[in-house]
Amino acid sequence: MKVYIAQPIQPEGVKMLEKIAEVRSNPEGRPQTRAEFLSQIPDVDAVILPWHTEVMDKEAIAVAKNLKVIGRHGVGYENIDLEAAADRGIYVTFTPVHTPTVADTTFALVMTAARRISEADRFVKDGKWTVGGEWVAWQYMGQDIHHKTLGVIGCGRIGALVAKRGTGFDMRILYHDEVARPDVEKETGAVRVDLDTLLKESDFITVNCALNERTRKLLGAKQFAMMKPTAVVVSTARGPIIDQPALVEALKSRRIAAAGLDVFVEEPIPANDPLLALDNVVLLPHIGSAAKEMRVKMALTVAEDVVKVLTGKEPTYLLNSRVKEVRPLAKA
């Protein structure tokens, strides 16, 4: 059997896969072009997608004639056609184990943006903190986090943990989701509200929902206009959920106070992107789950499920359950 890994994963996962299969990895050291990616998959039994840049749509699934399983090293699966995979009897797995680490990153962005940590860090490193200089306690005045209102958009696995972290700061928690989360409400005191109410009443707004046609550009000029001028917006979900030009305008005009982003419409972010010129936004290179322990856990989780499917066992984290009707593993 053959496994293709489209982007690097931790070696612990690779070693697990090598026990049962020949393992090939992306030879380019960068995200591949569409043609490069398709050239690697015609003969493989499994594809592992650590990133969302490689797309397993109907075309790619048709090219990969031997494919039995697609392992998503992460939770977002907008780059995989689940129905086309199920039609072919291809199992699609994901790794919903990194939620606490992404929740940590989300709250780190809240704190960094609110207290202007990045600006103050540059001030010190640039040698500007000198005797006789401007009084820095006035220059880098941020805002408190404790006892404020936290609005969580998307209260799934990650959003629920962001809400829980907010309780440690004695925050009032609001959340907006298609479904009620009584478990989160009981644990955190969170109140489910419509989106407009969340935007108007929250001091800090975190985006933790999935990207789909309902959430694409969920936050645009109209939504930023509803927010408090002191609001801080943070996203560790997917870039296209926020209308990026509208966010730039809201930050430039101080319609909102600040933002913290780990995700962008285009990744890597272009060198001429106007976000890069703003002081009131904290930018990360999509590293929400980039803690060593967690990345090892993710690699082992995706590898374990791929191995299970290739050896005729049901995976732990299956996305397209209909596939079991098309190709039951007991009969594989």
Coordinates of C-alpha atoms in Angstrom, one line a residue:
M1 CA 0.0 0.0 0.0
K2 CA 1.0 3.6 -0.6
V3 CA 0.3 6.8 1.4
Y4 CA 0.9 10.3 0.2
I5 CA 1.4 13.2 2.7
A6 CA 0.7 16.5 1.0
Q7 CA 2.4 18.7 3.7
P8 CA 4.9 17.7 6.5
I9 CA 3.5 16.1 9.7
Q10 CA 5.4 15.1 12.8
P11 CA 7.7 12.1 12.3
E12 CA 5.9 10.0 14.9
G13 CA 2.9 9.8 12.6
V14 CA 5.0 9.0 9.6
K15 CA 6.7 6.1 11.5
M16 CA 3.3 4.6 12.3
L17 CA 2.3 4.7 8.7
E18 CA 5.6 3.2 7.5
K19 CA 4.8 0.0 9.5
I20 CA 2.1 -0.9 6.9
A21 CA 2.8 1.2 3.8
E22 CA 5.2 2.9 1.5
V23 CA 5.0 6.6 2.5
R24 CA 5.8 9.5 0.2
S25 CA 5.8 13.1 1.1
N26 CA 5.5 16.4 -0.8
P27 CA 9.0 16.8 -2.4
E28 CA 8.6 20.5 -3.1
G29 CA 9.0 21.9 0.5
R30 CA 6.1 24.3 -0.2
P31 CA 2.4 24.1 -1.1
Q32 CA 2.1 22.3 -4.4
T33 CA 0.5 23.5 -7.6
R34 CA -2.7 21.7 -8.6
A35 CA -0.8 19.8 -11.3
E36 CA 2.0 18.8 -8.9
F37 CA -0.5 17.5 -6.4
L38 CA -2.5 15.5 -8.9
S39 CA 0.7 13.9 -10.3
Q40 CA 1.4 12.4 -6.9
I41 CA -1.9 10.6 -6.2
P42 CA -2.9 8.3 -9.1
D43 CA -1.5 5.2 -7.4
V44 CA -1.9 5.9 -3.7
D45 CA -4.2 4.1 -1.2
A46 CA -4.3 7.0 1.2
V47 CA -3.8 10.8 1.1
I48 CA -3.1 12.9 4.2
L49 CA -4.0 16.6 4.0
P50 CA -2.3 18.6 6.7
W51 CA -3.4 21.9 5.1
H52 CA -6.4 23.2 3.2
T53 CA -4.4 24.2 0.1
E54 CA -4.6 20.8 -1.6
V55 CA -8.2 20.1 -2.8
M56 CA -9.7 16.6 -3.0
D57 CA -12.6 17.4 -5.3
K58 CA -14.3 15.2 -7.8
E59 CA -11.4 15.6 -10.3
A60 CA -8.8 14.7 -7.7
I61 CA -10.8 11.7 -6.5
A62 CA -11.2 10.5 -10.1
V63 CA -7.4 10.7 -10.6
A64 CA -6.7 8.8 -7.4
K65 CA -8.1 5.5 -8.7
N66 CA -6.7 3.3 -5.8
L67 CA -7.7 5.7 -3.0
K68 CA -9.4 4.2 0.1
V69 CA -9.0 6.9 2.7
I70 CA -8.4 10.7 2.9
G71 CA -7.0 11.8 6.3
R72 CA -7.5 15.4 7.2
H73 CA -4.8 16.5 9.7
G74 CA -7.1 19.2 11.2
V75 CA -10.8 19.8 11.4
G76 CA -11.7 22.1 8.5
Y77 CA -12.8 20.0 5.5
E78 CA -14.0 22.6 3.0
N79 CA -11.2 21.3 0.6
I80 CA -12.7 17.8 0.5
D81 CA -15.8 16.7 -1.4
L82 CA -17.3 14.3 1.2
E83 CA -20.1 13.1 -1.0
A84 CA -17.9 12.3 -4.0
A85 CA -15.6 10.4 -1.7
A86 CA -18.5 8.4 -0.2
D87 CA -19.8 7.6 -3.7
R88 CA -16.4 6.0 -4.4
G89 CA -16.2 4.2 -1.1
I90 CA -13.4 6.5 0.2
Y91 CA -13.4 7.1 3.9
V92 CA -12.6 10.7 5.1
T93 CA -11.2 11.2 8.6
F94 CA -10.3 14.3 10.5
T95 CA -8.5 15.1 13.8
P96 CA -10.7 17.0 16.3
V97 CA -8.1 16.7 19.0
H98 CA -6.4 20.1 18.8
T99 CA -9.3 22.1 20.2
P100 CA -7.7 23.2 23.5
T101 CA -4.6 24.4 21.8
V102 CA -6.6 26.5 19.3
A103 CA -8.7 27.8 22.1
D104 CA -5.5 28.9 23.9
T105 CA -4.3 30.7 20.7
T106 CA -7.7 32.4 20.4
F107 CA -7.5 33.7 23.9
A108 CA -3.8 34.7 23.4
L109 CA -4.9 36.9 20.5
V110 CA -7.6 38.4 22.6
M111 CA -5.1 39.4 25.3
T112 CA -2.4 40.5 22.9
A113 CA -4.7 42.7 20.9
A114 CA -6.5 44.2 23.9
R115 CA -3.3 45.1 25.8
R116 CA -1.3 46.1 22.7
I117 CA 1.4 43.6 23.5
S118 CA 2.8 43.5 20.0
E119 CA 3.2 47.2 19.7
A120 CA 4.9 47.5 23.1
D121 CA 7.2 44.6 22.3
R122 CA 8.4 46.4 19.1
F123 CA 8.8 49.6 21.0
V124 CA 11.2 48.0 23.4
K125 CA 13.1 46.0 20.8
D126 CA 13.5 49.1 18.6
G127 CA 15.4 50.8 21.5
K128 CA 12.7 53.5 21.9
W129 CA 12.2 52.9 25.7
T130 CA 14.6 55.5 26.9
V131 CA 14.9 58.0 29.8
G132 CA 13.3 61.2 28.8
G133 CA 11.1 59.5 26.2
E134 CA 7.3 59.6 26.1
W135 CA 5.7 58.1 29.2
V136 CA 4.9 54.6 27.9
A137 CA 2.1 54.0 30.4
W138 CA 0.1 56.5 28.4
Q139 CA 1.5 55.6 25.0
Y140 CA 0.4 51.9 25.1
M141 CA -2.9 52.2 27.0
G142 CA -4.8 49.0 26.3
Q143 CA -8.1 47.8 27.8
D144 CA -9.1 45.4 30.5
I145 CA -10.3 41.9 29.7
H146 CA -11.8 40.9 33.0
H147 CA -15.5 41.5 33.7
K148 CA -16.1 42.4 30.0
T149 CA -18.4 40.6 27.5
L150 CA -17.1 37.9 25.3
G151 CA -19.0 37.0 22.2
V152 CA -18.3 33.6 20.7
I153 CA -19.4 33.0 17.1
G154 CA -19.6 29.3 16.6
C155 CA -19.8 27.4 19.9
G156 CA -18.6 24.0 18.8
R157 CA -15.6 22.2 20.2
I158 CA -13.2 25.2 20.1
G159 CA -15.8 27.9 20.8
A160 CA -16.9 26.1 23.9
L161 CA -13.4 26.1 25.2
V162 CA -12.9 29.7 24.4
A163 CA -16.0 30.5 26.4
K164 CA -14.7 28.4 29.3
R165 CA -11.4 30.4 29.2
G166 CA -13.4 33.6 29.4
T167 CA -14.9 32.5 32.7
G168 CA -11.5 32.6 34.2
F169 CA -11.5 36.3 33.5
D170 CA -15.0 36.7 35.1
M171 CA -16.4 37.5 31.6
R172 CA -20.0 37.6 30.6
I173 CA -20.4 35.1 27.8
L174 CA -22.6 35.4 24.8
Y175 CA -22.6 32.9 21.9
H176 CA -24.2 32.6 18.5
D177 CA -24.7 29.2 16.9
E178 CA -27.2 27.4 14.8
V179 CA -27.8 25.0 17.7
A180 CA -28.2 25.6 21.4
R181 CA -25.4 24.4 23.7
P182 CA -27.0 23.7 27.1
D183 CA -23.8 22.0 28.3
V184 CA -21.8 25.2 27.6
E185 CA -24.6 27.3 29.1
K186 CA -24.5 25.3 32.3
E187 CA -20.7 25.3 32.6
T188 CA -20.0 28.9 31.7
G189 CA -23.3 30.8 32.1
A190 CA -23.2 31.6 28.4
V191 CA -26.4 33.0 26.8
R192 CA -27.3 32.1 23.2
V193 CA -28.2 35.2 21.2
D194 CA -28.8 36.3 17.6
L195 CA -25.7 37.6 15.8
D196 CA -26.8 41.3 15.9
T197 CA -27.2 41.2 19.7
L198 CA -23.8 39.6 20.0
L199 CA -22.1 42.2 17.8
K200 CA -23.7 45.1 19.6
E201 CA -23.1 43.9 23.2
S202 CA -19.7 42.2 23.1
D203 CA -16.4 43.8 24.0
F204 CA -14.4 40.9 22.5
I205 CA -15.7 38.8 19.5
T206 CA -14.1 35.5 18.6
V207 CA -14.8 33.7 15.3
N208 CA -14.8 29.9 15.8
C209 CA -17.3 28.7 13.3
A210 CA -16.8 26.5 10.2
L211 CA -16.5 28.0 6.7
N212 CA -19.4 27.3 4.5
E213 CA -21.8 29.2 2.2
R214 CA -23.7 30.6 5.2
T215 CA -20.7 31.9 7.0
R216 CA -18.6 33.2 4.1
K217 CA -18.2 37.0 4.7
L218 CA -20.3 36.6 7.8
L219 CA -18.6 39.7 9.2
G220 CA -18.6 42.7 6.8
A221 CA -19.0 46.4 6.9
K222 CA -22.6 46.2 8.2
Q223 CA -21.5 44.0 11.0
F224 CA -18.5 46.1 12.0
A225 CA -20.8 49.1 12.1
M226 CA -22.8 47.4 14.8
M227 CA -19.8 46.8 17.1
K228 CA -18.6 49.0 19.9
P229 CA -15.7 51.4 19.0
T230 CA -13.7 49.6 21.6
A231 CA -14.5 46.1 20.2
V232 CA -11.7 43.6 19.5
V233 CA -12.3 40.9 16.8
V234 CA -10.3 37.7 16.8
S235 CA -10.4 34.8 14.3
T236 CA -8.7 31.4 14.4
A237 CA -11.3 29.8 12.1
R238 CA -11.0 30.5 8.3
G239 CA -10.1 33.7 6.6
P240 CA -13.1 34.1 4.2
I241 CA -15.5 34.2 7.2
I242 CA -14.4 37.9 7.5
D243 CA -14.7 40.4 4.7
Q244 CA -11.0 41.3 4.9
P245 CA -11.2 44.7 3.0
A246 CA -14.1 45.7 5.3
L247 CA -12.0 44.7 8.3
V248 CA -9.1 46.8 7.1
E249 CA -11.4 49.9 6.7
A250 CA -12.9 49.3 10.2
L251 CA -9.4 49.2 11.7
K252 CA -8.1 52.2 9.8
S253 CA -11.1 54.3 10.7
R254 CA -11.0 53.1 14.3
R255 CA -14.6 51.9 13.9
I256 CA -13.4 49.1 16.0
A257 CA -10.3 49.1 18.3
A258 CA -8.3 46.1 17.2
A259 CA -8.2 42.7 15.8
G260 CA -6.2 39.5 16.0
L261 CA -6.0 37.1 13.1
D262 CA -4.4 33.6 12.6
V263 CA -6.2 33.1 9.3
F264 CA -6.6 35.0 6.1
V265 CA -8.4 35.0 2.8
E266 CA -5.1 34.3 1.0
E267 CA -2.3 32.3 2.8
P268 CA 0.5 33.2 3.0
I269 CA -0.7 36.8 3.3
P270 CA 0.6 38.8 0.3
A271 CA 3.4 41.3 1.0
N272 CA 1.3 44.2 -0.1
D273 CA -1.7 43.4 2.0
P274 CA -3.0 46.5 3.8
L275 CA -3.4 44.6 7.0
L276 CA 0.4 44.6 7.3
A277 CA 0.6 48.4 7.6
L278 CA -1.8 48.6 10.6
D279 CA -0.6 48.8 14.2
N280 CA -4.0 47.8 15.7
V281 CA -4.0 44.2 14.4
V282 CA -2.0 41.2 15.5
L283 CA -1.2 38.7 12.8
L284 CA -0.1 35.1 13.1
P285 CA 0.9 32.7 10.3
H286 CA -1.9 30.2 10.8
I287 CA -0.3 28.6 13.9
G288 CA -3.4 28.0 16.0
S289 CA -2.5 24.3 16.8
A290 CA 1.3 24.8 16.6
A291 CA 2.3 23.4 20.0
K292 CA 4.8 20.5 19.7
E293 CA 2.8 18.2 21.9
M294 CA -0.4 18.8 20.0
R295 CA 1.1 18.5 16.6
V296 CA 2.5 15.1 17.6
K297 CA -0.9 14.1 18.9
M298 CA -2.5 15.2 15.6
A299 CA 0.0 13.3 13.5
L300 CA -0.6 10.1 15.5
T301 CA -4.3 10.5 15.4
V302 CA -4.6 11.0 11.6
A303 CA -2.0 8.1 11.1
E304 CA -3.9 5.8 13.4
D305 CA -7.2 6.3 11.5
V306 CA -5.6 5.9 8.1
V307 CA -4.0 2.7 9.3
K308 CA -7.4 1.5 10.6
V309 CA -9.1 2.0 7.3
L310 CA -6.3 0.4 5.3
T311 CA -6.4 -2.7 7.6
G312 CA -10.2 -3.0 7.4
K313 CA -11.1 -1.4 10.8
E314 CA -13.5 1.5 11.3
P315 CA -11.7 4.8 12.1
T316 CA -12.3 6.8 15.2
Y317 CA -13.0 10.2 13.6
L318 CA -15.1 9.6 10.4
L319 CA -16.6 12.6 8.5
N320 CA -18.6 10.9 5.8
S321 CA -20.6 8.2 7.6
R322 CA -22.5 7.3 4.4
V323 CA -19.4 5.6 3.0
K324 CA -20.0 2.7 5.3
E325 CA -23.1 1.8 3.2
V326 CA -21.1 2.0 0.0
R327 CA -18.0 0.1 1.2
P328 CA -18.4 -1.6 4.6
L329 CA -14.9 -2.2 6.0
A330 CA -15.7 -5.7 7.1
K331 CA -16.2 -6.6 3.4
A332 CA -13.3 -4.5 2.1

